[in-house]
Structure formats: structure tokens, C-alpha cells
Coordinates of C-alpha atoms in Angstrom, one line a residue:
P250 CA 60.0 95.8 234.2
R251 CA 57.9 99.1 233.3
S252 CA 55.2 98.6 230.2
G253 CA 56.6 97.7 226.9
F254 CA 60.3 97.7 228.2
L255 CA 62.6 94.4 228.9
P256 CA 65.8 94.9 230.0
A257 CA 68.2 94.0 226.7
A258 CA 71.2 92.5 229.3
M259 CA 67.9 89.8 230.6
D260 CA 67.7 86.2 228.9
A261 CA 64.8 86.1 227.4
R262 CA 64.1 82.4 229.6
A263 CA 64.6 84.8 232.4
A264 CA 62.8 87.7 231.0
L265 CA 59.7 85.5 230.9
K266 CA 60.2 84.3 234.2
D267 CA 60.5 87.5 235.8
V268 CA 57.2 89.0 233.7
V269 CA 55.1 86.0 234.5
G270 CA 55.8 86.7 238.2
T271 CA 54.8 90.3 237.9
T272 CA 51.5 89.1 236.0
V273 CA 50.7 86.9 238.6
A274 CA 51.5 89.7 241.6
A275 CA 49.2 92.0 239.7
T276 CA 46.0 89.5 239.5
K277 CA 46.3 89.3 243.5
L278 CA 45.7 92.9 244.1
P279 CA 42.7 94.3 245.5
E280 CA 40.1 95.4 242.4
G281 CA 40.3 99.2 241.1
D282 CA 42.9 101.1 239.3
R283 CA 45.8 99.8 240.5
R284 CA 45.3 96.4 240.0
E285 CA 44.3 97.7 235.7
N286 CA 47.1 99.7 235.4
G287 CA 49.6 96.4 236.9
E288 CA 47.9 93.9 234.5
Q289 CA 48.1 96.5 231.8
D290 CA 51.6 97.1 232.3
A291 CA 52.2 93.0 232.9
F292 CA 50.2 92.2 229.7
A293 CA 52.3 94.6 227.6
N294 CA 55.6 93.0 229.0
L295 CA 54.5 89.8 228.4
R296 CA 54.1 90.5 225.1
L297 CA 57.6 91.4 224.5
A298 CA 58.4 88.4 226.3
L299 CA 57.0 85.7 224.4
V300 CA 58.2 87.1 221.3
A301 CA 61.9 86.8 222.5
I302 CA 61.2 83.1 223.2
K303 CA 59.0 82.4 220.1
K304 CA 61.5 79.7 218.9
D305 CA 62.5 77.9 222.0
E306 CA 59.1 75.6 222.5
T307 CA 60.5 74.5 226.2
A308 CA 60.9 78.0 227.8
L309 CA 57.1 78.1 228.2
E310 CA 57.7 74.5 230.6
G311 CA 58.5 74.7 234.1
F312 CA 55.4 77.0 235.6
S313 CA 52.7 76.1 238.0
T314 CA 49.6 75.7 237.1
D315 CA 47.9 78.2 239.2
D316 CA 50.8 81.0 237.5
M317 CA 49.8 79.8 234.7
V318 CA 45.9 80.4 235.2
A319 CA 46.6 83.5 236.9
V320 CA 48.5 85.1 233.6
L321 CA 45.8 83.1 231.3
E322 CA 43.1 85.3 233.1
C323 CA 44.8 88.5 232.6
V324 CA 45.7 87.8 229.1
Q325 CA 42.0 87.0 228.3
R326 CA 40.7 90.0 230.3
R327 CA 42.1 92.0 228.0
S328 CA 40.2 90.8 225.0
V329 CA 36.8 92.3 226.8
R330 CA 38.4 94.9 224.6
K331 CA 37.3 94.9 220.9
V332 CA 41.2 97.3 220.4
R333 CA 42.9 94.7 223.1
Q334 CA 41.3 91.4 221.2
A335 CA 43.8 90.7 218.2
Q336 CA 46.7 91.4 220.5
A337 CA 45.7 88.7 223.9
K338 CA 44.6 86.5 220.9
E339 CA 48.2 86.8 219.4
C340 CA 49.8 86.0 223.5
L341 CA 47.5 82.8 223.6
S342 CA 48.2 81.7 220.6
M343 CA 52.3 81.2 221.3
L344 CA 51.7 80.2 225.4
F345 CA 48.9 77.6 223.7
G346 CA 52.1 76.1 222.0
N347 CA 52.7 74.3 224.5
F348 CA 50.3 71.9 225.7
A349 CA 51.1 72.2 229.9
W350 CA 49.6 75.7 229.3
V351 CA 46.1 74.1 227.4
R352 CA 45.5 71.4 230.4
A353 CA 46.1 74.7 232.8
A354 CA 42.8 76.0 230.8
Q355 CA 41.2 73.0 231.3
S356 CA 41.8 72.9 234.7
Q357 CA 39.5 75.9 235.2
A358 CA 35.7 75.9 233.4
D359 CA 35.3 79.4 233.6
L360 CA 38.1 80.1 232.0
L361 CA 38.1 77.7 229.6
A362 CA 34.5 78.8 228.7
E363 CA 35.7 82.1 228.1
L364 CA 38.5 81.0 226.1
K365 CA 36.0 78.9 224.2
E366 CA 33.6 81.6 223.2
L367 CA 37.1 83.5 222.3
Y368 CA 38.1 81.3 219.6
K369 CA 34.5 80.0 218.5
D370 CA 35.7 80.6 214.7
N371 CA 39.2 78.4 215.4
T372 CA 38.9 75.5 214.6
E373 CA 42.3 74.1 215.3
M374 CA 42.2 75.7 219.0
L375 CA 39.1 74.5 219.6
E376 CA 40.3 70.8 219.4
K377 CA 42.8 71.7 221.8
F378 CA 40.4 72.6 224.1
D379 CA 38.5 69.2 223.6
A380 CA 41.2 67.2 224.0
P381 CA 41.6 64.9 226.4
L382 CA 44.4 65.5 229.4
H383 CA 47.7 64.1 229.1
E384 CA 49.9 63.2 231.8
V385 CA 52.6 65.5 232.6
G386 CA 55.5 65.0 230.4
K387 CA 56.1 65.3 226.5
S388 CA 54.2 63.8 223.9
P389 CA 55.3 59.9 222.8
G390 CA 57.8 60.0 220.2
M391 CA 58.1 64.2 220.8
E392 CA 62.5 63.9 220.8
V393 CA 62.5 61.2 218.5
G394 CA 61.2 63.2 215.6
R395 CA 62.2 66.6 216.0
E396 CA 66.4 64.5 216.7
E397 CA 65.3 62.4 213.0
T398 CA 63.8 65.4 211.2
E399 CA 66.8 67.4 212.1
R400 CA 69.6 64.7 211.4
R401 CA 68.4 64.8 207.7
R402 CA 68.4 68.5 207.0
Q403 CA 71.7 69.0 208.5
S404 CA 72.8 65.9 205.8
I405 CA 70.7 67.9 203.5
A406 CA 72.5 70.7 203.7
Q407 CA 75.8 68.9 203.4
A408 CA 74.8 67.9 199.6
T409 CA 77.4 68.3 197.2
S410 CA 74.9 69.5 194.1
K411 CA 70.9 69.9 193.8
K412 CA 70.5 66.4 192.7
E413 CA 71.8 65.2 195.9
Q414 CA 69.6 66.8 197.8
M415 CA 66.8 66.2 195.8
E416 CA 67.5 62.8 196.4
Q417 CA 68.3 62.8 200.0
E418 CA 65.1 65.0 200.1
L419 CA 62.7 63.0 198.2
R420 CA 63.8 60.0 200.8
G421 CA 64.1 61.8 203.2
G422 CA 60.6 62.3 203.3
L423 CA 59.6 59.1 202.7
D424 CA 61.1 57.5 205.6
L425 CA 59.5 60.3 207.7
M426 CA 56.4 59.9 206.6
A427 CA 56.8 56.4 207.0
G428 CA 57.9 56.8 210.9
F429 CA 53.9 57.8 211.0
N430 CA 53.0 54.5 209.5
Y431 CA 51.7 56.8 206.4
V432 CA 48.8 58.3 208.3
F433 CA 48.9 62.0 208.7
P434 CA 48.5 62.1 212.3
V435 CA 45.6 64.0 214.6
D436 CA 47.3 65.2 217.9
P437 CA 46.5 68.7 218.9
L438 CA 48.3 69.0 222.0
G439 CA 51.4 67.5 220.4
N440 CA 54.1 68.1 218.1
K441 CA 53.7 65.2 215.8
M442 CA 51.4 67.0 213.7
D443 CA 53.9 69.3 213.0
H444 CA 56.7 67.3 212.7
A445 CA 54.7 65.2 210.0
T446 CA 54.0 68.4 208.1
S447 CA 58.1 68.9 208.5
A448 CA 58.2 65.3 206.9
F449 CA 55.8 66.1 203.8
V450 CA 57.3 69.6 203.1
M451 CA 60.8 68.2 202.7
F452 CA 59.4 65.4 200.6
C453 CA 57.8 68.4 198.5
D454 CA 60.7 70.4 198.2
G455 CA 62.5 67.2 196.4
I456 CA 59.6 67.0 193.6
T457 CA 59.7 70.6 193.2
K458 CA 63.3 70.1 192.4
L459 CA 62.8 67.1 190.4
D460 CA 60.3 69.0 188.2
G461 CA 62.9 71.8 187.4
F462 CA 65.1 69.5 186.5
A463 CA 62.9 67.4 184.1
T464 CA 61.7 70.4 182.2
K465 CA 64.7 71.6 181.2
V466 CA 66.0 71.1 177.5
D467 CA 68.8 69.0 178.4
A468 CA 67.2 67.1 181.3
D469 CA 69.2 64.2 182.6
D470 CA 67.3 60.7 182.2
K471 CA 69.2 59.6 185.4
V472 CA 67.3 62.4 186.9
L473 CA 64.1 61.2 187.0
A474 CA 65.5 57.6 187.2
V475 CA 65.8 58.5 191.2
L476 CA 61.9 57.5 190.9
E477 CA 62.5 53.6 189.7
T478 CA 64.1 53.0 193.0
F479 CA 60.8 53.6 195.0
Q480 CA 58.7 50.5 195.3
S481 CA 54.4 50.7 194.7
S482 CA 54.1 50.0 198.1
D483 CA 55.9 53.4 198.8
W484 CA 53.6 55.2 196.3
E485 CA 50.8 53.6 198.4
G486 CA 51.7 54.8 201.8
V487 CA 52.6 58.8 199.9
M488 CA 49.3 58.7 199.1
S489 CA 47.7 57.3 202.4
F490 CA 49.6 60.2 203.8
L491 CA 48.7 63.1 201.8
V492 CA 44.8 61.6 201.9
T493 CA 44.8 61.8 205.6
M494 CA 47.0 65.4 205.5
H495 CA 44.3 66.4 202.8
K496 CA 41.8 65.7 205.0
C497 CA 42.5 67.5 208.3
N498 CA 41.1 70.7 208.9
S499 CA 44.7 72.4 210.2
R500 CA 46.4 71.9 207.3
K501 CA 44.5 73.4 204.6
S502 CA 47.4 76.0 204.0
Q503 CA 49.5 72.3 202.5
H504 CA 46.2 71.4 200.0
G505 CA 47.9 73.4 197.0
R506 CA 51.3 71.4 197.8
S507 CA 49.9 68.2 197.7
K508 CA 48.4 68.7 194.7
F509 CA 51.3 69.6 193.4
V510 CA 52.7 67.0 194.5
V511 CA 50.2 63.8 193.3
E512 CA 50.1 66.2 190.1
K513 CA 53.8 66.2 188.8
L514 CA 54.6 62.7 190.6
S515 CA 52.0 61.7 188.3
Q516 CA 53.5 63.0 185.0
H517 CA 56.9 61.9 185.5
C518 CA 56.5 58.3 187.3
P519 CA 53.7 56.1 185.9
S520 CA 53.9 53.4 188.8
F521 CA 52.7 56.2 191.3
K522 CA 50.0 57.5 188.4
Q523 CA 48.8 53.8 188.3
V524 CA 48.9 53.7 191.8
A525 CA 46.9 57.5 192.5
E526 CA 44.3 56.7 190.0
R527 CA 43.2 53.3 191.3
G528 CA 40.1 55.2 192.4
T529 CA 40.2 53.7 196.2
W530 CA 41.1 57.5 197.9
D531 CA 37.6 58.6 198.5
C532 CA 39.5 62.1 198.5
P533 CA 38.0 63.6 194.9
D534 CA 39.7 67.1 195.5
L535 CA 43.0 65.4 196.0
V536 CA 43.3 62.7 193.0
P537 CA 41.8 63.8 189.5
S538 CA 39.5 60.8 188.1
A539 CA 40.8 58.5 185.7
P540 CA 40.1 59.7 181.8
E541 CA 37.0 58.1 180.5
P542 CA 37.8 55.4 177.8
P543 CA 38.2 56.4 173.9
P544 CA 35.1 56.1 172.0
P545 CA 34.7 52.9 169.6
P546 CA 37.0 53.2 166.2
P547 CA 34.3 54.1 163.5
P548 CA 33.3 51.1 161.1
P549 CA 35.7 50.4 158.2
D550 CA 33.5 51.6 155.4
V551 CA 33.0 55.0 156.8
P552 CA 36.0 57.6 156.5
P553 CA 36.6 58.8 159.7
P554 CA 36.1 62.8 160.0
P555 CA 39.6 65.0 159.7
P556 CA 41.0 66.2 163.6
A557 CA 40.0 69.2 164.5
P558 CA 42.5 71.5 165.0
V559 CA 43.7 72.3 168.2
A560 CA 44.2 75.7 169.7
P561 CA 47.3 75.9 172.5
P562 CA 46.1 76.7 176.1
A563 CA 45.8 79.8 176.9
C564 CA 46.8 81.0 180.5
T565 CA 44.4 82.9 182.5
P566 CA 45.2 86.0 183.6
V567 CA 45.1 86.1 188.1
V568 CA 45.1 89.4 189.9
V569 CA 45.1 88.9 193.5
W570 CA 43.6 91.7 195.9
I571 CA 44.2 91.8 199.8
D572 CA 42.9 94.2 201.2
F573 CA 41.7 95.6 205.0
K574 CA 38.7 96.7 203.4
K575 CA 36.0 94.4 201.0
K576 CA 34.8 97.4 198.9
S577 CA 38.3 98.3 197.6
Y578 CA 38.0 95.3 195.6
E579 CA 34.2 94.7 195.1
G580 CA 32.8 96.0 192.3
S581 CA 35.7 96.5 190.5
S582 CA 36.0 97.2 187.0
L583 CA 39.2 94.6 186.8
F584 CA 36.1 91.9 187.0
N585 CA 35.1 92.6 183.6
Y586 CA 38.7 93.6 181.9
G587 CA 40.4 91.4 179.9
G588 CA 38.8 87.7 180.9
I589 CA 41.3 88.0 184.2
L590 CA 40.4 86.6 187.2
V591 CA 40.1 88.3 190.1
M592 CA 40.5 86.6 193.4
G593 CA 39.8 89.3 196.6
F594 CA 40.8 89.2 200.0
Q595 CA 39.6 90.9 203.3
D596 CA 42.3 91.0 205.7
N597 CA 40.9 92.5 208.7
E598 CA 41.6 90.8 212.1
K599 CA 38.2 92.8 213.0
I600 CA 36.2 90.7 211.1
P601 CA 35.6 87.1 211.9
E602 CA 34.9 86.1 208.5
S603 CA 38.6 87.8 207.1
A604 CA 40.8 85.4 205.2
T605 CA 44.2 84.2 206.7
P606 CA 47.3 84.6 205.5
E607 CA 47.3 80.8 204.8
E608 CA 44.3 81.3 202.8
Y609 CA 45.3 84.3 200.5
L610 CA 48.8 82.8 200.8
G611 CA 47.6 79.2 198.8
A612 CA 45.6 80.6 196.1
I613 CA 48.5 83.0 195.4
T614 CA 50.5 79.7 195.4
D615 CA 48.4 77.8 193.8
S616 CA 48.0 80.5 191.0
I617 CA 52.0 80.1 190.6
R618 CA 51.7 76.1 189.8
D619 CA 48.9 76.2 187.6
P620 CA 50.2 76.1 184.4
R621 CA 46.7 77.3 182.7
L622 CA 46.9 80.4 185.2
R623 CA 49.4 83.7 185.1
L624 CA 49.5 85.2 187.9
D625 CA 50.0 89.0 187.2
V626 CA 49.2 91.1 190.1
V627 CA 49.5 91.3 193.6
I628 CA 47.7 94.0 194.9
C629 CA 48.0 94.5 198.9
N630 CA 48.8 96.6 202.0
K631 CA 52.1 97.7 203.2
K632 CA 51.9 95.0 205.8
H633 CA 51.5 92.4 203.6
M634 CA 55.5 93.4 202.2
A635 CA 56.8 91.1 204.0
K636 CA 55.4 87.6 201.8
I637 CA 56.7 89.0 199.1
G638 CA 60.1 87.0 199.4
E639 CA 58.1 83.8 200.4
I640 CA 56.1 84.5 197.4
L641 CA 59.2 85.4 194.9
G642 CA 60.4 81.9 195.8
T643 CA 57.7 79.5 194.9
C644 CA 58.4 81.8 191.8
Q645 CA 62.0 80.8 191.5
A646 CA 61.5 77.7 192.4
V647 CA 58.7 76.4 189.6
G648 CA 60.2 78.9 187.2
R649 CA 57.6 81.1 186.2
Q650 CA 57.6 85.2 185.9
P651 CA 56.8 87.0 189.4
P652 CA 54.0 89.3 189.1
L653 CA 53.8 92.7 190.0
F654 CA 52.9 93.9 193.4
V655 CA 51.4 97.0 193.4
V656 CA 51.3 98.2 197.4
S657 CA 48.1 100.6 198.4
T658 CA 49.2 103.3 201.3
R659 CA 48.5 106.1 202.4
D660 CA 52.2 107.7 202.5
P661 CA 53.9 106.0 200.0
S662 CA 57.1 107.4 200.7
S663 CA 57.1 105.4 204.2
L664 CA 57.7 101.5 202.1
P665 CA 60.5 99.9 203.2
A666 CA 63.3 98.4 200.8
A667 CA 61.5 95.4 198.0
P668 CA 63.2 92.7 198.0
G669 CA 66.0 91.9 195.2
G670 CA 63.9 90.4 191.9
S671 CA 60.8 92.4 193.2
T672 CA 58.8 95.0 191.1
V673 CA 56.5 97.0 193.6
I674 CA 54.9 100.6 192.7
A675 CA 53.3 102.1 195.5
V676 CA 50.1 104.0 195.1
S677 CA 47.7 105.5 197.0
D678 CA 44.4 104.9 195.8
W679 CA 41.9 102.2 194.7
R680 CA 41.4 103.6 190.9
D681 CA 45.4 103.8 190.5
A682 CA 45.9 99.8 191.8
E683 CA 43.6 99.1 189.4
L684 CA 45.1 101.0 186.3
N685 CA 48.5 99.7 187.0
A686 CA 47.0 96.0 187.5
K687 CA 45.2 96.3 183.6
E688 CA 48.3 97.9 181.9
E689 CA 50.5 95.0 183.7
V690 CA 47.9 92.2 182.6
R691 CA 47.3 93.8 178.6
R692 CA 51.6 94.3 178.7
R693 CA 52.0 90.3 179.8
S694 CA 49.3 89.4 177.5
S695 CA 50.4 91.2 174.1

């Protein structure tokens, strides 16, 4: 197939097999313009084929080591040019989602060294490259984990009420975590980490529903009674799983959720709170310190001082600014306006220290879930509009008002349709973005 074109009728697996064959053939051509053009066309078609099979984990299997090495070397050569580096890393990351391709890279020392240099700032990928070679075959327990997780999800989907869904998510998530002996696995070449994360997300969804039921005015005590069916040993297992996951560098995107689970369970379940505050978990970022004991009462003959008036806690307004250029938010007047907490994130793939989507989405999620904060505005570029639906879902899950989305773009008329329930304002100037943000914060604070 010619560059950037795959026949519409071609099956995704067959297309990938065909593209791998043409890529291998291109790498065998004599060095020169013909080989360069052949590899360039093969690389463009490889990107399309990988996107087509992105959700099929098994489609990357069945290739010989020599063919996999040839494809990896072709893609790695594309990364030498800065303009192609992001596209090459996108392809490599999808290929390395299957451990057979990691083994192929490990079989060639020169190729492995080039890949390590390319991913020198990516801890998760470096762990994959340094992991010991596995025997041919799938990771132990992978099929069991996938089948059991899918069975639980189907059961939850068939529940007749949200309360029944909540109970099944809590029990199902706990049972799946127990399948890992309540220890988050470190298995960069297999699928155990993904299955363990799915178990936690299922449990967290149950906690989110439970907290939503509990905060209603007419909350049914029977809703919280479901927590009484768990034993202290269950809560010890949950804490062990959360602590080991919290310490895993490749799961930092789940930190906000794990803190939310500990906070809400401590609020609604005294037996869990007792386990969490035991002081033996060695994870202060996740487990809050036990409160200081109250001071001793004054002597009987000294009247106690009158209690000081307690003002209701005020929410701190938050503005999250995500932009291709750091100077868009650095030095912004928002930092000195009305006590706003401004979080700036540069999203530029060409700059190694740029924020990842997990980092800025994690900050947004934490701001929504933290009752001390009030996420008022998200300023972003047009490409970030794809994340609006996810942000709205988080707001709906915890009962918080969605933020105003201010989208900075050169052509406001080219914006795609915004998801229902969102308010989006298009601007073409940073100063207009600031003015809209200030007005929104002022309106919500009045």
C-alpha cells in the first residue's frame, strides 16, 4: 500500500501483517534514496495499522524475531529527526505494549541502547527494557485476570439499581485485589499491572457511588451498612494494596483516586479509619497522620476561656492553565488576583520536562475532589478539548459544578462541538483568557 493509505476492506490484523512485510522489505533495500523513501512510506502505513489494532492485544503476536527487529530499527531511525520523534515514540509505545516486541529489542544490544537513549526520561519504559527475558508464552495468570475482570464487569452491568452496582463494585474490586494477595504487582512485561489497576478502579467507582448516596439529605442508613459486611482483615488488605500501588512510579496517575478512597472510607467507616491510622503503613502522602490528642482540661477553679468563633471554611478558587507555551501563563496577573490558586502545565512533546496528560488530569481531578478547592476555570488549547468529557464525568460523580473551559486557538470558528453540559469560550489572545478567567472567579465567589 502507498504511504498513509490502507484499503478499507482489509482486516486490521491482515493490514498489520502486510505492513510489517513491506517494512521488512524496505529495510533490505540498498542504502540510498530508494530505501529512505521505502522506509518513510512503510512508517506512515505502520502508524495507521497500529491505530487500527490498538484495542486488540493479540494482533501484535505471531511475528518472527527478525521481522520485529527490522520494524523496530526502521521506526527508531525515524526518531533521529526531531520532527518525527513524537510519531516514532507513539508507534514504539504501542509495539512495546506486547512483551514479545520488548524481547525482540532486548535481543539486539545496539538497538536496545538506542531505544534507552530515546526513552531516557521514561521510567516505565526503561523498566521494561531492563526486565529479565521471559519464556515464550503469556504472563502467568494473564488469562485468569482478564476473564475474571470481564465477568465482574458484566455482572455489574446487569445490576438493576445503582445501589446494587455499588455493592458489586466494592465486593468485586476487593475480590480482584485479593487475587493479587493485596500487593500491587510490578510486572512491566506482562499484563498484571493493568489487571490490578482495573481492580482498583472498580473498587474506587463503588466508593464514589457510596459517597454520593451518603451525602444526600434523605440518605438511607442501609447504604452505609454495606461497609459493615467487610472485616478488619479486608481493610488491612485494601490498605496494603493502596500503599504498594501508591509507591509504584508508573501508577502516579492513580494517586488522586487512592487518596480519595482513603479519605472517604475513613469518613464513612470507623473500622477502616482505625486500620488506616494505625501508623505502620510508611506512606505519609497517602495516609494522613493521626490527630493530636486534645490538651488536658484546665483546673476546676479556673474558668475555661470562651470558645473562639469558627468561620466556615472557604474554598480556594483554582485555575488550571495548560498550554503549548510556558510563557502563556508565567507572569500572568491571575497569580495576584483574588487568592486564586493557579496551576500551569506546559504540554509540548518536544520538551522532555513537559507535563504528561496524567499529570495535568490528575491535578484537575484532585481539585474537583478536594472540598477545600473549587475548580473554576480550565484554560487550554484546542487539542485538549478531547479531555472535557472525562472532566465532566468526574464533576458529576462527586457532585461538583463543572469549570468554565477557555480554549485558546488561532481560529475560534474551527473548534469542534463541546460535550453537553460544558461551557466553552474560545479566545485568540492570552489576555482575553485571563479576563474571562477573572470574571468567572469573581462571579462564582460573589
